[in-house]
Amino acid sequence: MDDFIIGFEQLGMDDVERVGGKNASLGEMISNLANAGVTVPGGFATTAQAYREFLEKDGLRQRIDETLDSLDINDVNELARVGAKIRQWIIDTPFPPALEQAIADRFGAMQDGNERMAVAVRSSATAEDLPDASFAGQQETFLNIVGLDNVKLAIKEVFASLFNDRAISYRVHHGFDHNKVALSAGIQRMVRSETGSSGVMFTLDTESGFQEVVFITASYGLGETVVQGAVNPDEFYVHKPTFEAGRPAVLRRNLGSKAIKMVYAGDGEMGRSVETVKVDAEDRNRFCLSDEDVTELTRQALTIEKHYGRPMDIEWAKDGDTGKLFIVQARPETVRSRKGLHTMERYLLKEKGTVLVEGRSIGHRIGAGPARIVTSINEMDRVQEGDVLVTDMTDPDWEPVMKRSAAIITDRGGRTCHAAIIARELGIPAVVGCGNASELVQEGQELTVSCAEGDTGLVYDGRLDFELRENSVESMPKLPFRIMMNVGNPDRAFDFQALPNEGVGLARLEFIINRMIGVHPKALLNFDSLPGDIKQTVEKRIAGYSSPVDFYVDKLVEGISTLAAAFYPKPVIVRLSDFKSNEYANLIGGTLYEPDEENPMLGFRGASRYISDSFRDCFELECRALTRVRDEMGLNNVEVMVPFVRTPGEGRQVVELLAENGLERGREDLRVIMMCELPANALQADEFLEHFDGFSIGSNDLTQLTLGLDRDSGIVAHLFDERNESVKSLLASAIAACRRANKYVGICGQGPSDHPDLAKWLMDQGIDSVSLNPDSVLDTWFFLAEGQHS
């Protein structure tokens, strides 16, 4: 029987040639990782030899070869016709008697009297899932298959799937000989995830390649909806070092729409074994995994990664009846982990436009071209080289035209679906899960698709100017001070950490509040008394979180911990919120609580807010989030920065208030730093420094307040220059005071990013660090290094 059929428990990674990568991997985990708590449903596989002997029957192999030899794969219609003909030949050809008997015997033993036992029948190609070529989604999976006749038909369909359009095209495109690839069918016990949930996880960040996180996607029902991209799933990021230290380690949670789910249907007959149904609104508005589930999946993922010694792409399922989690597939991750880490490729959008739609970004590139709206696979030949493909959902069958596209936009799908994996592999920017892009975009409309601005991919009207910059980071010259970065957007943290840096000199809480929360903290604290329309809007925002205040604190924790984890153990200096009253008013519910000030720039902001009776409860929520990140998660590389401190007395009060809220200066090495951004801060530097561990100079406000001009006013903006002698005099004074007191001094304003010569001057003054915008780090670094040696 071993010639044709072999149990998973007898297989290991040395059996790839016999049963393909997927089935060999299942056997490897069952044999080696069961004792380590990795749970994999059992089953058996047909061998490559069984497949090859089947193809020799009735001259089938020869007919296939002759047909493929004359095929032009760029002719999409001909590819579809030939593929369909070959697949039908395979379905119509009977199994050799010995193989038929072997399948019947093994399946009967597996049933053990339970004739209603459901199995999944999956394909596993002998060249699939190898480190040098991802065949992701090239073959089929059949779920809830019941009875021997249905299993045999499913095995035939698996064999036939080696000749679906995308697989034929892919092999030609990647230079694989059709005859060098064989198929094995894996017959595996079903996990009842139809009443639970399922998804995909990677042991790295799929977009940046950052290897210190596990990225998990999850949706209700059977896993094919996530794998195919038919659903926008929930997403979770878990920090590996924090997890391994035994601390709470979930960095991010993104609530997906999860509009549909796949469940069992009929009697487990081929072609009618599953159906797709709508998910109840209540279930859509909550996460389909608990933090405990996420933690257990992470444990199993890391056990698998350590065993294989490389980043992994893993499919999982949760049995809704028992609550138990299972691993149903694991393969090496083949796209991000192959990319060179020494060359930074940065796409930069040079102008802004009107955003038509947004979704999840795949990759970090930008593409532009005319929109080609395609509603079915039959219209694929309409897509020309350089078009932007717009559709409800790409299927991996579409790979032949995906590679022609300048960019891809889909209404449905998440960042781990097959289409996203193929887009990533082809290096094509894709924005998935937009909702209604195919309705909003016009046929032929010129579009710019940007995946270079974070987790959110943006589709702009028209062709916008963008550029590609490439820098080698292998041999960065040494500098006499530290270059840090200004990073507000947690979405980009995993990207930016790959740049040479000494940590984050400025992480603005406003960015997290604006982008991830969007609601005024007072509106969340006073949720029950909000007007009806505002309350309804807030309710939608806080879906998935246990209370309005928990939503605010949890989202702050997610944003801060993502930044801290990305750069750990380097310092990440988090500036407490410094919204002006007009900016706070722009948040949902903000106008209910904010004063109407004539000049908000000089009004109710920074330290004055924290110590006021009217805002103190909001400030305490920020403290609660920071304390959780440092004390519970153990990310004590987070330091605190206090903005806009007008007098030393204000500074003292804020430091006392921080201590009352668990952020005591010096405890667990906590540094509390002050923004030096008012002329008074530099003039009275010694007195301010009595209460703080150093200064971070905010050159924007310092310049504005020294020169008495509004930098947002077009009339006087030309006079705004951080290199003005008066400004430099104050800068020199602040730096000297910090050096006398032996305290930290850095600068986090825009000046050094805009003016490398100012960065050089600051270096000569003896500043400890310059914090730059990420897009200017490499250019400024090389400029300063050249200045040193010239």
PDB file of N, CA and C in Angstrom, residues 397-456:
ATOM      1  N   ASP A 397      -6.596  32.038 -10.061  1.00  0.00           N
ATOM      2  CA  ASP A 397      -6.733  31.721 -11.489  1.00  0.00           C
ATOM      3  C   ASP A 397      -6.365  32.920 -12.358  1.00  0.00           C
ATOM      4  N   TRP A 398      -6.412  34.100 -11.761  1.00  0.00           N
ATOM      5  CA  TRP A 398      -6.194  35.322 -12.531  1.00  0.00           C
ATOM      6  C   TRP A 398      -4.717  35.669 -12.656  1.00  0.00           C
ATOM      7  N   GLU A 399      -3.838  34.836 -12.116  1.00  0.00           N
ATOM      8  CA  GLU A 399      -2.410  35.149 -12.119  1.00  0.00           C
ATOM      9  C   GLU A 399      -1.881  35.549 -13.495  1.00  0.00           C
ATOM     10  N   PRO A 400      -2.345  34.917 -14.595  1.00  0.00           N
ATOM     11  CA  PRO A 400      -1.827  35.317 -15.904  1.00  0.00           C
ATOM     12  C   PRO A 400      -2.029  36.798 -16.226  1.00  0.00           C
ATOM     13  N   VAL A 401      -3.149  37.405 -15.749  1.00  0.00           N
ATOM     14  CA  VAL A 401      -3.336  38.843 -16.045  1.00  0.00           C
ATOM     15  C   VAL A 401      -2.871  39.728 -14.903  1.00  0.00           C
ATOM     16  N   MET A 402      -2.763  39.172 -13.695  1.00  0.00           N
ATOM     17  CA  MET A 402      -2.295  40.004 -12.579  1.00  0.00           C
ATOM     18  C   MET A 402      -0.899  40.547 -12.879  1.00  0.00           C
ATOM     19  N   LYS A 403      -0.071  39.707 -13.518  1.00  0.00           N
ATOM     20  CA  LYS A 403       1.300  40.166 -13.755  1.00  0.00           C
ATOM     21  C   LYS A 403       1.398  41.242 -14.843  1.00  0.00           C
ATOM     22  N   ARG A 404       0.321  41.430 -15.612  1.00  0.00           N
ATOM     23  CA  ARG A 404       0.298  42.530 -16.597  1.00  0.00           C
ATOM     24  C   ARG A 404      -0.053  43.866 -15.950  1.00  0.00           C
ATOM     25  N   SER A 405      -0.678  43.805 -14.773  1.00  0.00           N
ATOM     26  CA  SER A 405      -1.292  45.001 -14.184  1.00  0.00           C
ATOM     27  C   SER A 405      -0.263  45.898 -13.506  1.00  0.00           C
ATOM     28  N   ALA A 406      -0.523  47.199 -13.554  1.00  0.00           N
ATOM     29  CA  ALA A 406       0.307  48.159 -12.818  1.00  0.00           C
ATOM     30  C   ALA A 406      -0.051  48.127 -11.340  1.00  0.00           C
ATOM     31  N   ALA A 407      -1.299  47.763 -11.044  1.00  0.00           N
ATOM     32  CA  ALA A 407      -1.778  47.678  -9.655  1.00  0.00           C
ATOM     33  C   ALA A 407      -3.096  46.918  -9.669  1.00  0.00           C
ATOM     34  N   ILE A 408      -3.506  46.481  -8.477  1.00  0.00           N
ATOM     35  CA  ILE A 408      -4.737  45.691  -8.350  1.00  0.00           C
ATOM     36  C   ILE A 408      -5.580  46.285  -7.224  1.00  0.00           C
ATOM     37  N   ILE A 409      -6.882  46.392  -7.457  1.00  0.00           N
ATOM     38  CA  ILE A 409      -7.816  46.903  -6.445  1.00  0.00           C
ATOM     39  C   ILE A 409      -8.965  45.903  -6.341  1.00  0.00           C
ATOM     40  N   THR A 410      -9.282  45.456  -5.096  1.00  0.00           N
ATOM     41  CA  THR A 410     -10.403  44.521  -4.936  1.00  0.00           C
ATOM     42  C   THR A 410     -11.388  45.028  -3.884  1.00  0.00           C
ATOM     43  N   ASP A 411     -12.648  44.638  -4.056  1.00  0.00           N
ATOM     44  CA  ASP A 411     -13.672  44.985  -3.064  1.00  0.00           C
ATOM     45  C   ASP A 411     -13.516  44.137  -1.803  1.00  0.00           C
ATOM     46  N   ARG A 412     -13.142  42.855  -1.994  1.00  0.00           N
ATOM     47  CA  ARG A 412     -13.051  41.937  -0.856  1.00  0.00           C
ATOM     48  C   ARG A 412     -11.627  41.408  -0.719  1.00  0.00           C
ATOM     49  N   GLY A 413     -11.380  40.753   0.430  1.00  0.00           N
ATOM     50  CA  GLY A 413     -10.083  40.103   0.620  1.00  0.00           C
ATOM     51  C   GLY A 413      -9.284  40.728   1.742  1.00  0.00           C
ATOM     52  N   GLY A 414      -8.415  39.925   2.330  1.00  0.00           N
ATOM     53  CA  GLY A 414      -7.523  40.385   3.394  1.00  0.00           C
ATOM     54  C   GLY A 414      -6.075  40.211   2.975  1.00  0.00           C
ATOM     55  N   ARG A 415      -5.161  40.543   3.886  1.00  0.00           N
ATOM     56  CA  ARG A 415      -3.752  40.587   3.511  1.00  0.00           C
ATOM     57  C   ARG A 415      -3.069  39.226   3.469  1.00  0.00           C
ATOM     58  N   THR A 416      -3.819  38.142   3.775  1.00  0.00           N
ATOM     59  CA  THR A 416      -3.206  36.819   3.674  1.00  0.00           C
ATOM     60  C   THR A 416      -3.916  35.937   2.649  1.00  0.00           C
ATOM     61  N   CYS A 417      -4.796  36.514   1.831  1.00  0.00           N
ATOM     62  CA  CYS A 417      -5.483  35.691   0.829  1.00  0.00           C
ATOM     63  C   CYS A 417      -4.501  35.352  -0.305  1.00  0.00           C
ATOM     64  N   HIS A 418      -4.860  34.326  -1.095  1.00  0.00           N
ATOM     65  CA  HIS A 418      -3.977  33.883  -2.168  1.00  0.00           C
ATOM     66  C   HIS A 418      -3.627  35.017  -3.124  1.00  0.00           C
ATOM     67  N   ALA A 419      -4.637  35.807  -3.491  1.00  0.00           N
ATOM     68  CA  ALA A 419      -4.392  36.879  -4.447  1.00  0.00           C
ATOM     69  C   ALA A 419      -3.378  37.880  -3.897  1.00  0.00           C
ATOM     70  N   ALA A 420      -3.458  38.157  -2.577  1.00  0.00           N
ATOM     71  CA  ALA A 420      -2.491  39.073  -1.956  1.00  0.00           C
ATOM     72  C   ALA A 420      -1.088  38.474  -1.988  1.00  0.00           C
ATOM     73  N   ILE A 421      -1.007  37.156  -1.731  1.00  0.00           N
ATOM     74  CA  ILE A 421       0.299  36.483  -1.749  1.00  0.00           C
ATOM     75  C   ILE A 421       0.910  36.574  -3.150  1.00  0.00           C
ATOM     76  N   ILE A 422       0.086  36.363  -4.180  1.00  0.00           N
ATOM     77  CA  ILE A 422       0.605  36.394  -5.549  1.00  0.00           C
ATOM     78  C   ILE A 422       0.990  37.829  -5.941  1.00  0.00           C
ATOM     79  N   ALA A 423       0.164  38.817  -5.539  1.00  0.00           N
ATOM     80  CA  ALA A 423       0.507  40.219  -5.826  1.00  0.00           C
ATOM     81  C   ALA A 423       1.846  40.578  -5.186  1.00  0.00           C
ATOM     82  N   ARG A 424       2.024  40.121  -3.947  1.00  0.00           N
ATOM     83  CA  ARG A 424       3.277  40.379  -3.224  1.00  0.00           C
ATOM     84  C   ARG A 424       4.455  39.755  -3.958  1.00  0.00           C
ATOM     85  N   GLU A 425       4.230  38.517  -4.403  1.00  0.00           N
ATOM     86  CA  GLU A 425       5.302  37.786  -5.081  1.00  0.00           C
ATOM     87  C   GLU A 425       5.653  38.433  -6.418  1.00  0.00           C
ATOM     88  N   LEU A 426       4.639  38.924  -7.127  1.00  0.00           N
ATOM     89  CA  LEU A 426       4.872  39.582  -8.418  1.00  0.00           C
ATOM     90  C   LEU A 426       5.400  41.003  -8.252  1.00  0.00           C
ATOM     91  N   GLY A 427       5.352  41.518  -6.993  1.00  0.00           N
ATOM     92  CA  GLY A 427       5.831  42.884  -6.755  1.00  0.00           C
ATOM     93  C   GLY A 427       4.874  43.941  -7.261  1.00  0.00           C
ATOM     94  N   ILE A 428       3.579  43.603  -7.284  1.00  0.00           N
ATOM     95  CA  ILE A 428       2.568  44.544  -7.789  1.00  0.00           C
ATOM     96  C   ILE A 428       1.796  45.124  -6.604  1.00  0.00           C
ATOM     97  N   PRO A 429       1.668  46.468  -6.520  1.00  0.00           N
ATOM     98  CA  PRO A 429       0.883  47.038  -5.413  1.00  0.00           C
ATOM     99  C   PRO A 429      -0.575  46.632  -5.543  1.00  0.00           C
ATOM    100  N   ALA A 430      -1.173  46.241  -4.415  1.00  0.00           N
ATOM    101  CA  ALA A 430      -2.588  45.862  -4.415  1.00  0.00           C
ATOM    102  C   ALA A 430      -3.258  46.468  -3.192  1.00  0.00           C
ATOM    103  N   VAL A 431      -4.478  46.976  -3.373  1.00  0.00           N
ATOM    104  CA  VAL A 431      -5.288  47.463  -2.263  1.00  0.00           C
ATOM    105  C   VAL A 431      -6.511  46.559  -2.216  1.00  0.00           C
ATOM    106  N   VAL A 432      -6.628  45.769  -1.138  1.00  0.00           N
ATOM    107  CA  VAL A 432      -7.691  44.757  -1.061  1.00  0.00           C
ATOM    108  C   VAL A 432      -8.721  45.140   0.001  1.00  0.00           C
ATOM    109  N   GLY A 433      -9.926  44.585  -0.151  1.00  0.00           N
ATOM    110  CA  GLY A 433     -10.976  44.811   0.847  1.00  0.00           C
ATOM    111  C   GLY A 433     -11.476  46.241   0.874  1.00  0.00           C
ATOM    112  N   CYS A 434     -11.602  46.866  -0.322  1.00  0.00           N
ATOM    113  CA  CYS A 434     -12.046  48.277  -0.384  1.00  0.00           C
ATOM    114  C   CYS A 434     -13.553  48.433  -0.177  1.00  0.00           C
ATOM    115  N   GLY A 435     -14.301  47.336  -0.315  1.00  0.00           N
ATOM    116  CA  GLY A 435     -15.753  47.428  -0.117  1.00  0.00           C
ATOM    117  C   GLY A 435     -16.490  47.630  -1.419  1.00  0.00           C
ATOM    118  N   ASN A 436     -16.348  48.828  -2.032  1.00  0.00           N
ATOM    119  CA  ASN A 436     -17.141  49.125  -3.237  1.00  0.00           C
ATOM    120  C   ASN A 436     -16.332  49.824  -4.321  1.00  0.00           C
ATOM    121  N   ALA A 437     -15.044  49.490  -4.429  1.00  0.00           N
ATOM    122  CA  ALA A 437     -14.193  50.149  -5.430  1.00  0.00           C
ATOM    123  C   ALA A 437     -14.727  49.943  -6.844  1.00  0.00           C
ATOM    124  N   SER A 438     -15.230  48.729  -7.124  1.00  0.00           N
ATOM    125  CA  SER A 438     -15.674  48.438  -8.492  1.00  0.00           C
ATOM    126  C   SER A 438     -16.906  49.258  -8.879  1.00  0.00           C
ATOM    127  N   GLU A 439     -17.599  49.843  -7.881  1.00  0.00           N
ATOM    128  CA  GLU A 439     -18.730  50.729  -8.175  1.00  0.00           C
ATOM    129  C   GLU A 439     -18.281  52.185  -8.285  1.00  0.00           C
ATOM    130  N   LEU A 440     -17.303  52.572  -7.455  1.00  0.00           N
ATOM    131  CA  LEU A 440     -16.903  53.988  -7.391  1.00  0.00           C
ATOM    132  C   LEU A 440     -15.946  54.391  -8.511  1.00  0.00           C
ATOM    133  N   VAL A 441     -15.149  53.446  -8.988  1.00  0.00           N
ATOM    134  CA  VAL A 441     -14.157  53.751 -10.021  1.00  0.00           C
ATOM    135  C   VAL A 441     -14.804  53.619 -11.394  1.00  0.00           C
ATOM    136  N   GLN A 442     -14.459  54.517 -12.302  1.00  0.00           N
ATOM    137  CA  GLN A 442     -15.003  54.484 -13.663  1.00  0.00           C
ATOM    138  C   GLN A 442     -14.054  53.725 -14.589  1.00  0.00           C
ATOM    139  N   GLU A 443     -14.617  52.988 -15.543  1.00  0.00           N
ATOM    140  CA  GLU A 443     -13.815  52.287 -16.539  1.00  0.00           C
ATOM    141  C   GLU A 443     -12.918  53.286 -17.274  1.00  0.00           C
ATOM    142  N   GLY A 444     -11.624  52.986 -17.361  1.00  0.00           N
ATOM    143  CA  GLY A 444     -10.679  53.854 -18.075  1.00  0.00           C
ATOM    144  C   GLY A 444     -10.162  55.035 -17.272  1.00  0.00           C
ATOM    145  N   GLN A 445     -10.721  55.266 -16.087  1.00  0.00           N
ATOM    146  CA  GLN A 445     -10.289  56.393 -15.249  1.00  0.00           C
ATOM    147  C   GLN A 445      -8.822  56.216 -14.851  1.00  0.00           C
ATOM    148  N   GLU A 446      -8.038  57.280 -14.985  1.00  0.00           N
ATOM    149  CA  GLU A 446      -6.630  57.222 -14.575  1.00  0.00           C
ATOM    150  C   GLU A 446      -6.553  57.206 -13.047  1.00  0.00           C
ATOM    151  N   LEU A 447      -5.789  56.249 -12.511  1.00  0.00           N
ATOM    152  CA  LEU A 447      -5.699  56.077 -11.058  1.00  0.00           C
ATOM    153  C   LEU A 447      -4.241  56.003 -10.625  1.00  0.00           C
ATOM    154  N   THR A 448      -3.989  56.385  -9.372  1.00  0.00           N
ATOM    155  CA  THR A 448      -2.705  56.111  -8.721  1.00  0.00           C
ATOM    156  C   THR A 448      -3.004  55.285  -7.482  1.00  0.00           C
ATOM    157  N   VAL A 449      -2.382  54.130  -7.382  1.00  0.00           N
ATOM    158  CA  VAL A 449      -2.620  53.197  -6.277  1.00  0.00           C
ATOM    159  C   VAL A 449      -1.387  53.217  -5.378  1.00  0.00           C
ATOM    160  N   SER A 450      -1.558  53.732  -4.157  1.00  0.00           N
ATOM    161  CA  SER A 450      -0.417  53.882  -3.247  1.00  0.00           C
ATOM    162  C   SER A 450      -0.519  52.923  -2.069  1.00  0.00           C
ATOM    163  N   CYS A 451       0.477  52.044  -1.972  1.00  0.00           N
ATOM    164  CA  CYS A 451       0.620  51.163  -0.806  1.00  0.00           C
ATOM    165  C   CYS A 451       1.821  51.607   0.018  1.00  0.00           C
ATOM    166  N   ALA A 452       2.274  52.843  -0.201  1.00  0.00           N
ATOM    167  CA  ALA A 452       3.503  53.331   0.433  1.00  0.00           C
ATOM    168  C   ALA A 452       3.220  54.211   1.640  1.00  0.00           C
ATOM    169  N   GLU A 453       1.961  54.206   2.132  1.00  0.00           N
ATOM    170  CA  GLU A 453       1.611  55.135   3.209  1.00  0.00           C
ATOM    171  C   GLU A 453       1.096  54.410   4.456  1.00  0.00           C
ATOM    172  N   GLY A 454       1.425  53.123   4.588  1.00  0.00           N
ATOM    173  CA  GLY A 454       1.026  52.405   5.798  1.00  0.00           C
ATOM    174  C   GLY A 454       0.099  51.247   5.496  1.00  0.00           C
ATOM    175  N   ASP A 455      -0.554  50.760   6.559  1.00  0.00           N
ATOM    176  CA  ASP A 455      -1.477  49.626   6.433  1.00  0.00           C
ATOM    177  C   ASP A 455      -2.633  49.936   5.502  1.00  0.00           C
ATOM    178  N   THR A 456      -3.019  51.206   5.460  1.00  0.00           N
ATOM    179  CA  THR A 456      -4.139  51.618   4.611  1.00  0.00           C
ATOM    180  C   THR A 456      -3.620  51.946   3.218  1.00  0.00           C
TER     181      THR A 456
END
